[in-house]
Coordinates of C-alpha atoms and ligand atoms in Angstrom, one line a residue:
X13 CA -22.3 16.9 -13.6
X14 CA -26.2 16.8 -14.2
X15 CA -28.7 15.1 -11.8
X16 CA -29.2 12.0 -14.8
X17 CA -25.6 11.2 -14.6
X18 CA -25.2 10.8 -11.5
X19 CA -28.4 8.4 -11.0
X20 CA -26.8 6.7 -14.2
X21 CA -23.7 6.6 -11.8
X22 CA -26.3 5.0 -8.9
X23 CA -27.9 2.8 -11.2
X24 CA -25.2 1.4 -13.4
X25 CA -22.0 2.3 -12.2
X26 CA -19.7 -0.3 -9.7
X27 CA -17.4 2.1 -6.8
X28 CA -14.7 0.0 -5.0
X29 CA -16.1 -2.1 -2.2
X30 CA -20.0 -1.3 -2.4
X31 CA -23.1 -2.4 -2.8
X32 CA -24.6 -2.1 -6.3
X33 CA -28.5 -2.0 -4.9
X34 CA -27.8 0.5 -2.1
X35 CA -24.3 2.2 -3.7
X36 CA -23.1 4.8 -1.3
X37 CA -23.2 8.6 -2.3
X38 CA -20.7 9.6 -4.7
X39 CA -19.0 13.4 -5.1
X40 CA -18.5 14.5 -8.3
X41 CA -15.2 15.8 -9.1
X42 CA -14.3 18.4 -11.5
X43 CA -10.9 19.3 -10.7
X44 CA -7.8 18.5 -8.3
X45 CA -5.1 20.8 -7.6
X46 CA -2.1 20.8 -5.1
X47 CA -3.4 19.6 -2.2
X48 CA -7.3 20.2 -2.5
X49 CA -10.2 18.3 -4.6
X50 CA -12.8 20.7 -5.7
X51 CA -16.5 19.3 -6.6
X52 CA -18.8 20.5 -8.8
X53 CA -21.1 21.5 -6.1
X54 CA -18.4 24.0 -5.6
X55 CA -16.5 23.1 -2.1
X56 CA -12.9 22.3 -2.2
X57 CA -11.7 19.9 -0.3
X58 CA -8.2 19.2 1.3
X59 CA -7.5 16.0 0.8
X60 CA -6.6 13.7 3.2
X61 CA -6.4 10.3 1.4
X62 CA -3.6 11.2 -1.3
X63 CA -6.4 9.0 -3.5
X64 CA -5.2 5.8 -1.3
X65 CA -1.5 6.4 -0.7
X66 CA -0.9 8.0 -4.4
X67 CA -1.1 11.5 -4.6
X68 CA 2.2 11.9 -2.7
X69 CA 3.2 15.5 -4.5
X70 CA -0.7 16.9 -4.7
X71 CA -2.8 16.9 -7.8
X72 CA -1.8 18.6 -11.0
X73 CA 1.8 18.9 -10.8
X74 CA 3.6 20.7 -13.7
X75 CA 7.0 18.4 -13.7
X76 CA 4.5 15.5 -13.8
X77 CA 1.9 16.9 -16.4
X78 CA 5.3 18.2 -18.4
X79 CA 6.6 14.6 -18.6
X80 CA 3.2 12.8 -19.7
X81 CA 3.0 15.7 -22.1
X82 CA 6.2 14.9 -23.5
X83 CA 5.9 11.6 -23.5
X84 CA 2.2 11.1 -25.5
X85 CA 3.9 13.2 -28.3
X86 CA 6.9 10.7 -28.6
X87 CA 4.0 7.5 -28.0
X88 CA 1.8 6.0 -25.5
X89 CA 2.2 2.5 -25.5
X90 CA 4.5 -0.3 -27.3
X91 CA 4.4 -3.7 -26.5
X92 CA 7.0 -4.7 -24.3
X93 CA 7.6 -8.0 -25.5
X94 CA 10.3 -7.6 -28.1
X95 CA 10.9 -4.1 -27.5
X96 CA 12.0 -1.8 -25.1
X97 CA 12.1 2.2 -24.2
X98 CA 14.2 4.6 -22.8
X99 CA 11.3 5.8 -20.2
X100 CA 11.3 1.9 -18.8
X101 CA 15.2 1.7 -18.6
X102 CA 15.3 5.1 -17.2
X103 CA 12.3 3.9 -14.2
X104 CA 14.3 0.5 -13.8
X105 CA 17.6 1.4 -13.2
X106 CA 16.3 4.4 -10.7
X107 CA 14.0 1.8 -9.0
X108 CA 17.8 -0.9 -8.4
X109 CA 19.1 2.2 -7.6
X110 CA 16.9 3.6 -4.6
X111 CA 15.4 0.1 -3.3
X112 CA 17.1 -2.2 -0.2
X113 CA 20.5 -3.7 -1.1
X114 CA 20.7 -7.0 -3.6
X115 CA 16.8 -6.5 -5.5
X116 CA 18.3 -6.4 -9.4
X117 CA 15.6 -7.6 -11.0
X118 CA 12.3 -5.3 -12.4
X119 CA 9.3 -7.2 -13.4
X120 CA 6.9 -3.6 -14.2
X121 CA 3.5 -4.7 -13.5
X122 CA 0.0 -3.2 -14.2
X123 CA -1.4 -3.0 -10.7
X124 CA -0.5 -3.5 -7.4
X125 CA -2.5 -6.8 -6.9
X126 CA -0.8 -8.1 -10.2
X127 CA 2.3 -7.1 -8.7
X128 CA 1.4 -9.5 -6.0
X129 CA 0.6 -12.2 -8.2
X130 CA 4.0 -12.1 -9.7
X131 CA 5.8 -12.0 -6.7
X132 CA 3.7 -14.7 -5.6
X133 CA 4.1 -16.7 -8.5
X134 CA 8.5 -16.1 -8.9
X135 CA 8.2 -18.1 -5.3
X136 CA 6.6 -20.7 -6.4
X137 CA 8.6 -21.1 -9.6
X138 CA 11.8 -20.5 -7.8
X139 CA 11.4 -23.5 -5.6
X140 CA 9.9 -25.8 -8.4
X141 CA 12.5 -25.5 -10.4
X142 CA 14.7 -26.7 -7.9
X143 CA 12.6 -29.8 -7.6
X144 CA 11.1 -28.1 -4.3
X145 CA 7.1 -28.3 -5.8
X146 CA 6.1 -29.0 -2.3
X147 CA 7.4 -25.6 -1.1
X148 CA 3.8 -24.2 -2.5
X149 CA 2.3 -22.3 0.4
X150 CA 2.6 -18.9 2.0
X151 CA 2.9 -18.1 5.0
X152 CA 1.8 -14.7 6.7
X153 CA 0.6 -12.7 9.4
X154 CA -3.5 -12.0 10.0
X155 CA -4.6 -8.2 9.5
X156 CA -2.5 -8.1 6.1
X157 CA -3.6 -6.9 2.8
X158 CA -2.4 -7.9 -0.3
X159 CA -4.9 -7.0 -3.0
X160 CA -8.1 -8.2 -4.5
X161 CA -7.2 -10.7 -7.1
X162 CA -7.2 -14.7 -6.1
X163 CA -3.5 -15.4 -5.0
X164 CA -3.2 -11.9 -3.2
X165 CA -6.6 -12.4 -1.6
X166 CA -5.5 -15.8 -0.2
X167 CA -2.8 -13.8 2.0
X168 CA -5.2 -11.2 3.0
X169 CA -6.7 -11.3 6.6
X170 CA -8.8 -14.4 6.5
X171 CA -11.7 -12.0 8.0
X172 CA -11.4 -9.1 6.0
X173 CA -10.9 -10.5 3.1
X174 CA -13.7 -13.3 3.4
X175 CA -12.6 -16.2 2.8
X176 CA -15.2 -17.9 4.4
X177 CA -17.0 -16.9 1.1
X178 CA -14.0 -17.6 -1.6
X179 CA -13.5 -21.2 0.9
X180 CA -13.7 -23.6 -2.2
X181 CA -11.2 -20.9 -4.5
X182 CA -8.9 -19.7 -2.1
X183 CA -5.2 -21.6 -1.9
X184 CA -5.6 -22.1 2.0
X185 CA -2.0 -20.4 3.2
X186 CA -1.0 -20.4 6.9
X187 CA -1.8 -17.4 9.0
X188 CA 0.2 -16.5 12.1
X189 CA -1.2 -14.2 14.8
X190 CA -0.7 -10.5 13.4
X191 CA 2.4 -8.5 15.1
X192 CA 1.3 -6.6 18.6
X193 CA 4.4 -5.2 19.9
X194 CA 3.7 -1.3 19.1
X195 CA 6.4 0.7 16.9
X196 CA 7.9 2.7 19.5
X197 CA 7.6 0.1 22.5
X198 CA 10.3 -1.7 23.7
X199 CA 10.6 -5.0 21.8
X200 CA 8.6 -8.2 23.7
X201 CA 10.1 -11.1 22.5
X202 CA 7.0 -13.6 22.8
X203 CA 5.2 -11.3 19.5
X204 CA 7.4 -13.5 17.4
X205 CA 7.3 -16.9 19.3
X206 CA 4.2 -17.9 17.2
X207 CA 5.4 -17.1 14.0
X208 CA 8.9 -19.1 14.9
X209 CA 7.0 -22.1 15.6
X210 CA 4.5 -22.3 12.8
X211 CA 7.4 -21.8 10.1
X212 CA 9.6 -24.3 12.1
X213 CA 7.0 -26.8 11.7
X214 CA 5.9 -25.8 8.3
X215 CA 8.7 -24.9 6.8
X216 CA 9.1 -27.8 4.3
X217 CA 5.8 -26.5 2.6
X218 CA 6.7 -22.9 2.4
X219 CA 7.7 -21.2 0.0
X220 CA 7.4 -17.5 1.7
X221 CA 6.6 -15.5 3.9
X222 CA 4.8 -12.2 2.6
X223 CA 4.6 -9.6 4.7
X224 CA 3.5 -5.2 4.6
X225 CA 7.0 -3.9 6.3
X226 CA 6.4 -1.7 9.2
X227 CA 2.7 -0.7 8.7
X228 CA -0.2 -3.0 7.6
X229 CA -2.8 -0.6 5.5
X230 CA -5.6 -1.7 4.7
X231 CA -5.9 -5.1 6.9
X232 CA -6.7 -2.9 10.0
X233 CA -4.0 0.2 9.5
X234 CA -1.6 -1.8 12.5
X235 CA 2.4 -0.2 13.1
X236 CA 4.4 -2.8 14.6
X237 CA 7.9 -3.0 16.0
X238 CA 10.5 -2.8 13.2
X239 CA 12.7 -5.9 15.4
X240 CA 9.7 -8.1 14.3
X241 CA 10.5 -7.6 10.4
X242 CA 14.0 -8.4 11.6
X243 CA 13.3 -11.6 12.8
X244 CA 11.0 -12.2 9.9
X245 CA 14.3 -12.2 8.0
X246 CA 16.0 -14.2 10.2
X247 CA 13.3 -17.0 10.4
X248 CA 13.4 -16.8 6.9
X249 CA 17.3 -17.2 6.2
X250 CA 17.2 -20.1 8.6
X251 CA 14.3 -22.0 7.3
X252 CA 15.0 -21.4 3.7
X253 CA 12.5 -19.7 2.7
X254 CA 11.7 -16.5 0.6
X255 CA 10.6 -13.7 2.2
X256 CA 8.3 -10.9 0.2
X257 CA 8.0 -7.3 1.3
X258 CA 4.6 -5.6 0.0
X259 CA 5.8 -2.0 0.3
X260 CA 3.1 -0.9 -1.9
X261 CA 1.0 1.4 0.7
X262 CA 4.7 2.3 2.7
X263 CA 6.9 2.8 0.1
X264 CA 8.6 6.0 -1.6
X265 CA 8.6 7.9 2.2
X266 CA 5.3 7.0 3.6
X267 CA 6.7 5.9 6.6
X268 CA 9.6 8.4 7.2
X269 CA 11.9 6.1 5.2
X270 CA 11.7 5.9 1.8
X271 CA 11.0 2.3 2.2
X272 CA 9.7 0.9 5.2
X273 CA 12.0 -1.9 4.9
X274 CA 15.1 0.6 6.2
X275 CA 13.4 0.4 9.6
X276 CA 14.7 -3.0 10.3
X277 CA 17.4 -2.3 8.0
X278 CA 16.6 -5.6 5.7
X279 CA 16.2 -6.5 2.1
X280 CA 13.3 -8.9 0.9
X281 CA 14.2 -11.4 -1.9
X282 CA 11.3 -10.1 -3.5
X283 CA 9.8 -6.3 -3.5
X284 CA 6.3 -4.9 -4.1
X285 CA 5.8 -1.6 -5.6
X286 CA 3.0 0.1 -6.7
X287 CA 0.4 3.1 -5.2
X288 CA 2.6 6.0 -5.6
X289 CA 5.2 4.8 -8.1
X290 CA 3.9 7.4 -10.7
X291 CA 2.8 10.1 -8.0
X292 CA -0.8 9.3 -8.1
X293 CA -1.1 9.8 -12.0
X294 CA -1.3 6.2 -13.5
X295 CA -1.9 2.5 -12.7
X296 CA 2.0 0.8 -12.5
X297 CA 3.8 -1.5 -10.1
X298 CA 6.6 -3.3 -10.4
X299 CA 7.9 -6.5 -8.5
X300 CA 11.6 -6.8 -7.6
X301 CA 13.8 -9.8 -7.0
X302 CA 16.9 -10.7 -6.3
X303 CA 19.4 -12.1 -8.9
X304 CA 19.3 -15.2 -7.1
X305 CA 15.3 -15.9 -6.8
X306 CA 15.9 -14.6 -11.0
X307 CA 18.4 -17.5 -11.4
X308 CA 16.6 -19.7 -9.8
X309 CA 13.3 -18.7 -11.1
X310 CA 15.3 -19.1 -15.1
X311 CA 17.9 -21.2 -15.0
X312 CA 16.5 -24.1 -15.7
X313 CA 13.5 -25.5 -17.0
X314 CA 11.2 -23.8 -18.1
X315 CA 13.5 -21.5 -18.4
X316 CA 11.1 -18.3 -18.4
X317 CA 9.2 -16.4 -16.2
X318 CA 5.2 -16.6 -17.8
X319 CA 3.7 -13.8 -17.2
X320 CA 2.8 -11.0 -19.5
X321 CA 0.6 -8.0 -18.8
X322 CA -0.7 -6.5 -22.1
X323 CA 0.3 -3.2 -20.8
X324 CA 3.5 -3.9 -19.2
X325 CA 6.0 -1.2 -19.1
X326 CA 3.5 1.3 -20.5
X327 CA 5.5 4.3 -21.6
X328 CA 3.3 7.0 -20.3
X329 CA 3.2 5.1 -16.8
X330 CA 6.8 5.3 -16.6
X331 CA 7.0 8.4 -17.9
X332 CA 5.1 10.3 -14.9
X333 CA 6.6 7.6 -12.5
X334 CA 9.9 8.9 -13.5
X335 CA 9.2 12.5 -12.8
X336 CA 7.3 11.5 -9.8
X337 CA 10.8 9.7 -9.0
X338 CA 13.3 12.8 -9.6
X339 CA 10.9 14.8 -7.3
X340 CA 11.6 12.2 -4.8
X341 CA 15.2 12.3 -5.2
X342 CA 15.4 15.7 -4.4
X343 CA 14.5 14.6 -1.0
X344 CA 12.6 17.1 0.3
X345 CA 10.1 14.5 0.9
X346 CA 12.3 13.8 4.2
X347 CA 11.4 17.4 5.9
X348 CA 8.2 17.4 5.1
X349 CA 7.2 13.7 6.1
X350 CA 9.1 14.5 9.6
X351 CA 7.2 17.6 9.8
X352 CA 3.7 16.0 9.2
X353 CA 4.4 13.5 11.5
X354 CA 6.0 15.8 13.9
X355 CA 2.6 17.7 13.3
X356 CA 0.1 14.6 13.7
X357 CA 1.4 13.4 17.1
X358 CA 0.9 17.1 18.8
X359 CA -2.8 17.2 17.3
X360 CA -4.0 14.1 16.6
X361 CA -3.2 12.3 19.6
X362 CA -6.0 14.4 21.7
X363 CA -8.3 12.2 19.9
X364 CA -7.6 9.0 22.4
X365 CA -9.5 11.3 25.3
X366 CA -12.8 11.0 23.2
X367 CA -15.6 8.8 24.3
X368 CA -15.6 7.4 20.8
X369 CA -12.0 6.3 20.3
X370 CA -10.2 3.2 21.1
X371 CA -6.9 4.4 19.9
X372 CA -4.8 6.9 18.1
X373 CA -1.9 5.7 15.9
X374 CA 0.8 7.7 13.8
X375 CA 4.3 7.0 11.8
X376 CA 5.8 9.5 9.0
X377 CA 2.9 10.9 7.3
X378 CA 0.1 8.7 8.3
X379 CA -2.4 9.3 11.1
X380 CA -4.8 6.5 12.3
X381 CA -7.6 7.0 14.8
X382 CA -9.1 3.5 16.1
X383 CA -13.0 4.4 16.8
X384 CA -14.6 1.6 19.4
X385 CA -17.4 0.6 16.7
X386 CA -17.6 0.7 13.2
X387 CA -18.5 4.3 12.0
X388 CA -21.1 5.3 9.4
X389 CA -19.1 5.5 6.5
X390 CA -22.0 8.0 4.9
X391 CA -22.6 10.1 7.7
X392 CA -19.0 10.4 8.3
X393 CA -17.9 11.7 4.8
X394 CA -20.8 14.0 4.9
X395 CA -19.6 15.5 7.9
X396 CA -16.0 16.0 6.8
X397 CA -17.3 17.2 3.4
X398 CA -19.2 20.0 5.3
X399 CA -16.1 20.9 7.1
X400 CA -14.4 20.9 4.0
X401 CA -12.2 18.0 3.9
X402 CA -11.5 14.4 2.2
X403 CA -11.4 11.9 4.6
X404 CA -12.9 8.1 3.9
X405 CA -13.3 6.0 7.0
X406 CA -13.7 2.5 6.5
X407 CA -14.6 0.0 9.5
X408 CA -13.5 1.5 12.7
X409 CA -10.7 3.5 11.7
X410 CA -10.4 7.2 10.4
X411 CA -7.1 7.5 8.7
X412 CA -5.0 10.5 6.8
X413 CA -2.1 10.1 4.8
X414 CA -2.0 13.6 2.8
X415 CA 0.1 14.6 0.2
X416 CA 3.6 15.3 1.0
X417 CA 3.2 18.8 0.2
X418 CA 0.4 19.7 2.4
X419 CA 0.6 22.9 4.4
X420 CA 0.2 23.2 8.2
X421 CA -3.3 25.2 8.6
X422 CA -4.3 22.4 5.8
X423 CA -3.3 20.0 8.4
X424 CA -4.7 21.4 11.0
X425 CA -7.5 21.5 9.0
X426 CA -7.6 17.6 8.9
X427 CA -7.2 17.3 12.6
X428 CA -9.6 19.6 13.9
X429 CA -12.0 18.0 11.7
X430 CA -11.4 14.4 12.8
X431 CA -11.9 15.8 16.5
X432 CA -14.7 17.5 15.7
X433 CA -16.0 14.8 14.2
X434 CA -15.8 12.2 16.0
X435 CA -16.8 14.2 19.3
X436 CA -20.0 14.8 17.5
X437 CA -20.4 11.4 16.7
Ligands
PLP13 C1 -3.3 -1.3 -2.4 C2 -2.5 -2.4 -2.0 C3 -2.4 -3.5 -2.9 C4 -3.2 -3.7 -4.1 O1 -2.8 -2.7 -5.1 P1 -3.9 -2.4 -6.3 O2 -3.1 -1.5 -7.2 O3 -5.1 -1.9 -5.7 O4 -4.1 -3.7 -7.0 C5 -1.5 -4.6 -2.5 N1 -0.8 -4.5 -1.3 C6 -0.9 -3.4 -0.5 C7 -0.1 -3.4 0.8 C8 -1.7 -2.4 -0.8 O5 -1.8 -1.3 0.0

């Protein structure tokens, strides 16, 4: 890439969550293989962002090139109103298959915030239906993220996601205090007192309770105690009200599990999907219910679900989430999760004895180091860029989920460099 286009880039082009005066530098990339992003300044990187959770088998793999390829010669795209393919019945039935007990319904969405919308919306028209209209609110806890659209922005962390700014557009929901007890504590009761007594004296109003199983990503990268998700459940049952699971960062064996949900051993009513669905190739998600929130949703007036994407179902999408699918089935994912983890927690922990850090953090394949002030995004990724990595900080936390397939000096690679780092910092 010449100098012009990437000041055309500068000038004209929007990157997710900047400023369009002062953009932040960009890399040009030119090519992304297994586990490394090269640039055309010539490093090559190991990546330690999977491209936000996606990239879960590395970059350019044959089975998943092979199935796009296959698929673009058969076609790209049908509508899916009115018509159906195999590569959608294929990704549907595999998605019943592998997800938490009782979710039987697929709605295949375009994005992972749209995904949000519809499971957002299926609550809603499940208890209007049922003459419950004033079961219209959500309830859910603070350092969550949802997505960036309206309805999934509304059950983001009220601070992170500004609402102060979106006051006068923004469905006002009901926020609960976010989770503290730690993953691998021993379980203190009083984290879920708050939550109890907002739903028992909400509950009328509610129509669910959406929560990020396990780990919350992007709200502040928190792992909590899987007895909390238990008693979300619980709550839930006994209030009568629905409860969503946005397993869209945690699922397909982020976490160690394939879905996060198996911590607590529970099943939503209603299931997010989306990030890694097709390995990090394509925008899809998917939303799963239950037959009964389906039912209740249908049954009867009006009678249908409205919602629509242009591009829902899109055979290509399907196609590489379907390879990206059989790869998972094989399993192997399991070993190699347990061995990153296994890995993280020997190297990355060192990081709590630096000046700098607040706190270190790590479950399956995802490392998390709290910093005590917000870092220099720029400065940061310059540094890790020179040591030859892909690592993208955002507030105060430095975070790796790598690929599945990533190799131990790779890593180690990734470690060292946070350490490094952040002692230089
Ligand atoms: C990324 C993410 C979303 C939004 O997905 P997009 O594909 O970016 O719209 C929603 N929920 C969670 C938990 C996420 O991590």
């Amino acid at each position: 890439m010449n100098k012009s286009d990437l000041s055309f880039d500068q000038e004209h082009i929007w990157h997710p969550y900047t400023s369009a005066i002062k953009p932040l530098p960009c890399y040009p990339v030119i090519k992304a293989d297994g586990v490394f992003i090269h640039l055309s300044s010539g490093e090559k990187l190991v990546d330690g962002v999977s491209s936000w959770w996606t990239a879960i088998h590395g970059y350019n793999h044959p089975l998943l090139n092979a199935a796009l390829k296959t698929q673009v010669d058969d076609f790209s795209h049908v509508m899916f109103g009115g018509l159906t393919h195999q590569p959608a019945v294929d990704l549907c039935r595999t998605l019943i298959d592998i997800t938490p007990m009782g979710l039987d319904r697929v709605f295949l969405a375009d994005s992972g915030s749209v995904s949000v919308e519809v499971a957002m919306k299926m609550a809603l028209q499940f208890w209007a239906c049922q003459g419950n209209s004033h079961k219209h609110k959500f309830i859910t806890p603070r350092n969550g993220y949802h997505g960036d659209t309206f309805a999934a922005m509304s059950v983001c962390d009220p601070i992170n996601g500004m609402h102060n700014l979106f006051s006068d557009s923004l469905s006002q929901q009901i926020f609960a205090p976010a989770p503290q007890t730690r993953f691998d504590k021993p379980w203190n009761e009083d984290d879920v007192k708050p939550l109890e007594q907002l739903i028992s004296s909400h509950h009328n109003e509610l129509a669910a309770l959406i929560i990020e199983p396990i780990v919350q990503n992007a709200g502040g990268m928190r792992i909590y105690h899987p007895e909390y998700l238990k008693r979300c459940r619980q709550l839930c049952d006994d209030y009568n009200i629905l409860l969503i699971c946005d397993e869209i960062a945690t699922g397909f064996g982020r976490t160690g599990k394939l879905f996060a949900c198996e911590h607590a051993d529970i099943s939503p009513d209603i299931m997010c999907l989306g990030k890694a669905l097709t390995g990090g190739y394509m925008t899809l998600a998917a939303t799963l219910c239950s037959e009964d929130v389906a039912q209740g949703v249908c049954q009867d007036e009006p009678g249908v679900f409205m919602h629509g994407p242009t591009f829902m179902g899109n055979a290509l999408a399907c196609a590489v989430a379907n390879a990206s699918l059989s790869i998972i089935q094989k399993g192997d994912w399991q070993q190699q999760v347990a061995n990153i983890e296994q890995q993280l927690k020997e190297e990355l922990t060192r990081c709590v004895t630096l000046e700098t850090v607040a706190d270190v953090r790590i479950l399956g394949a995802i490392g998390i180091v709290e910093t005590k002030t917000i870092v220099d995004v720029a400065k940061l990724q310059k540094e890790f860029v020179k040591q030859g990595v892909w690592i993208r900080p955002f507030g105060k936390l430095v975070y790796i989920m790598p690929p599945y397939i990533i190799k131990q000096a790779q890593l180690r690679q990734l470690t060292t460099s946070i350490y490094e780092v952040l002692n230089a910092s």
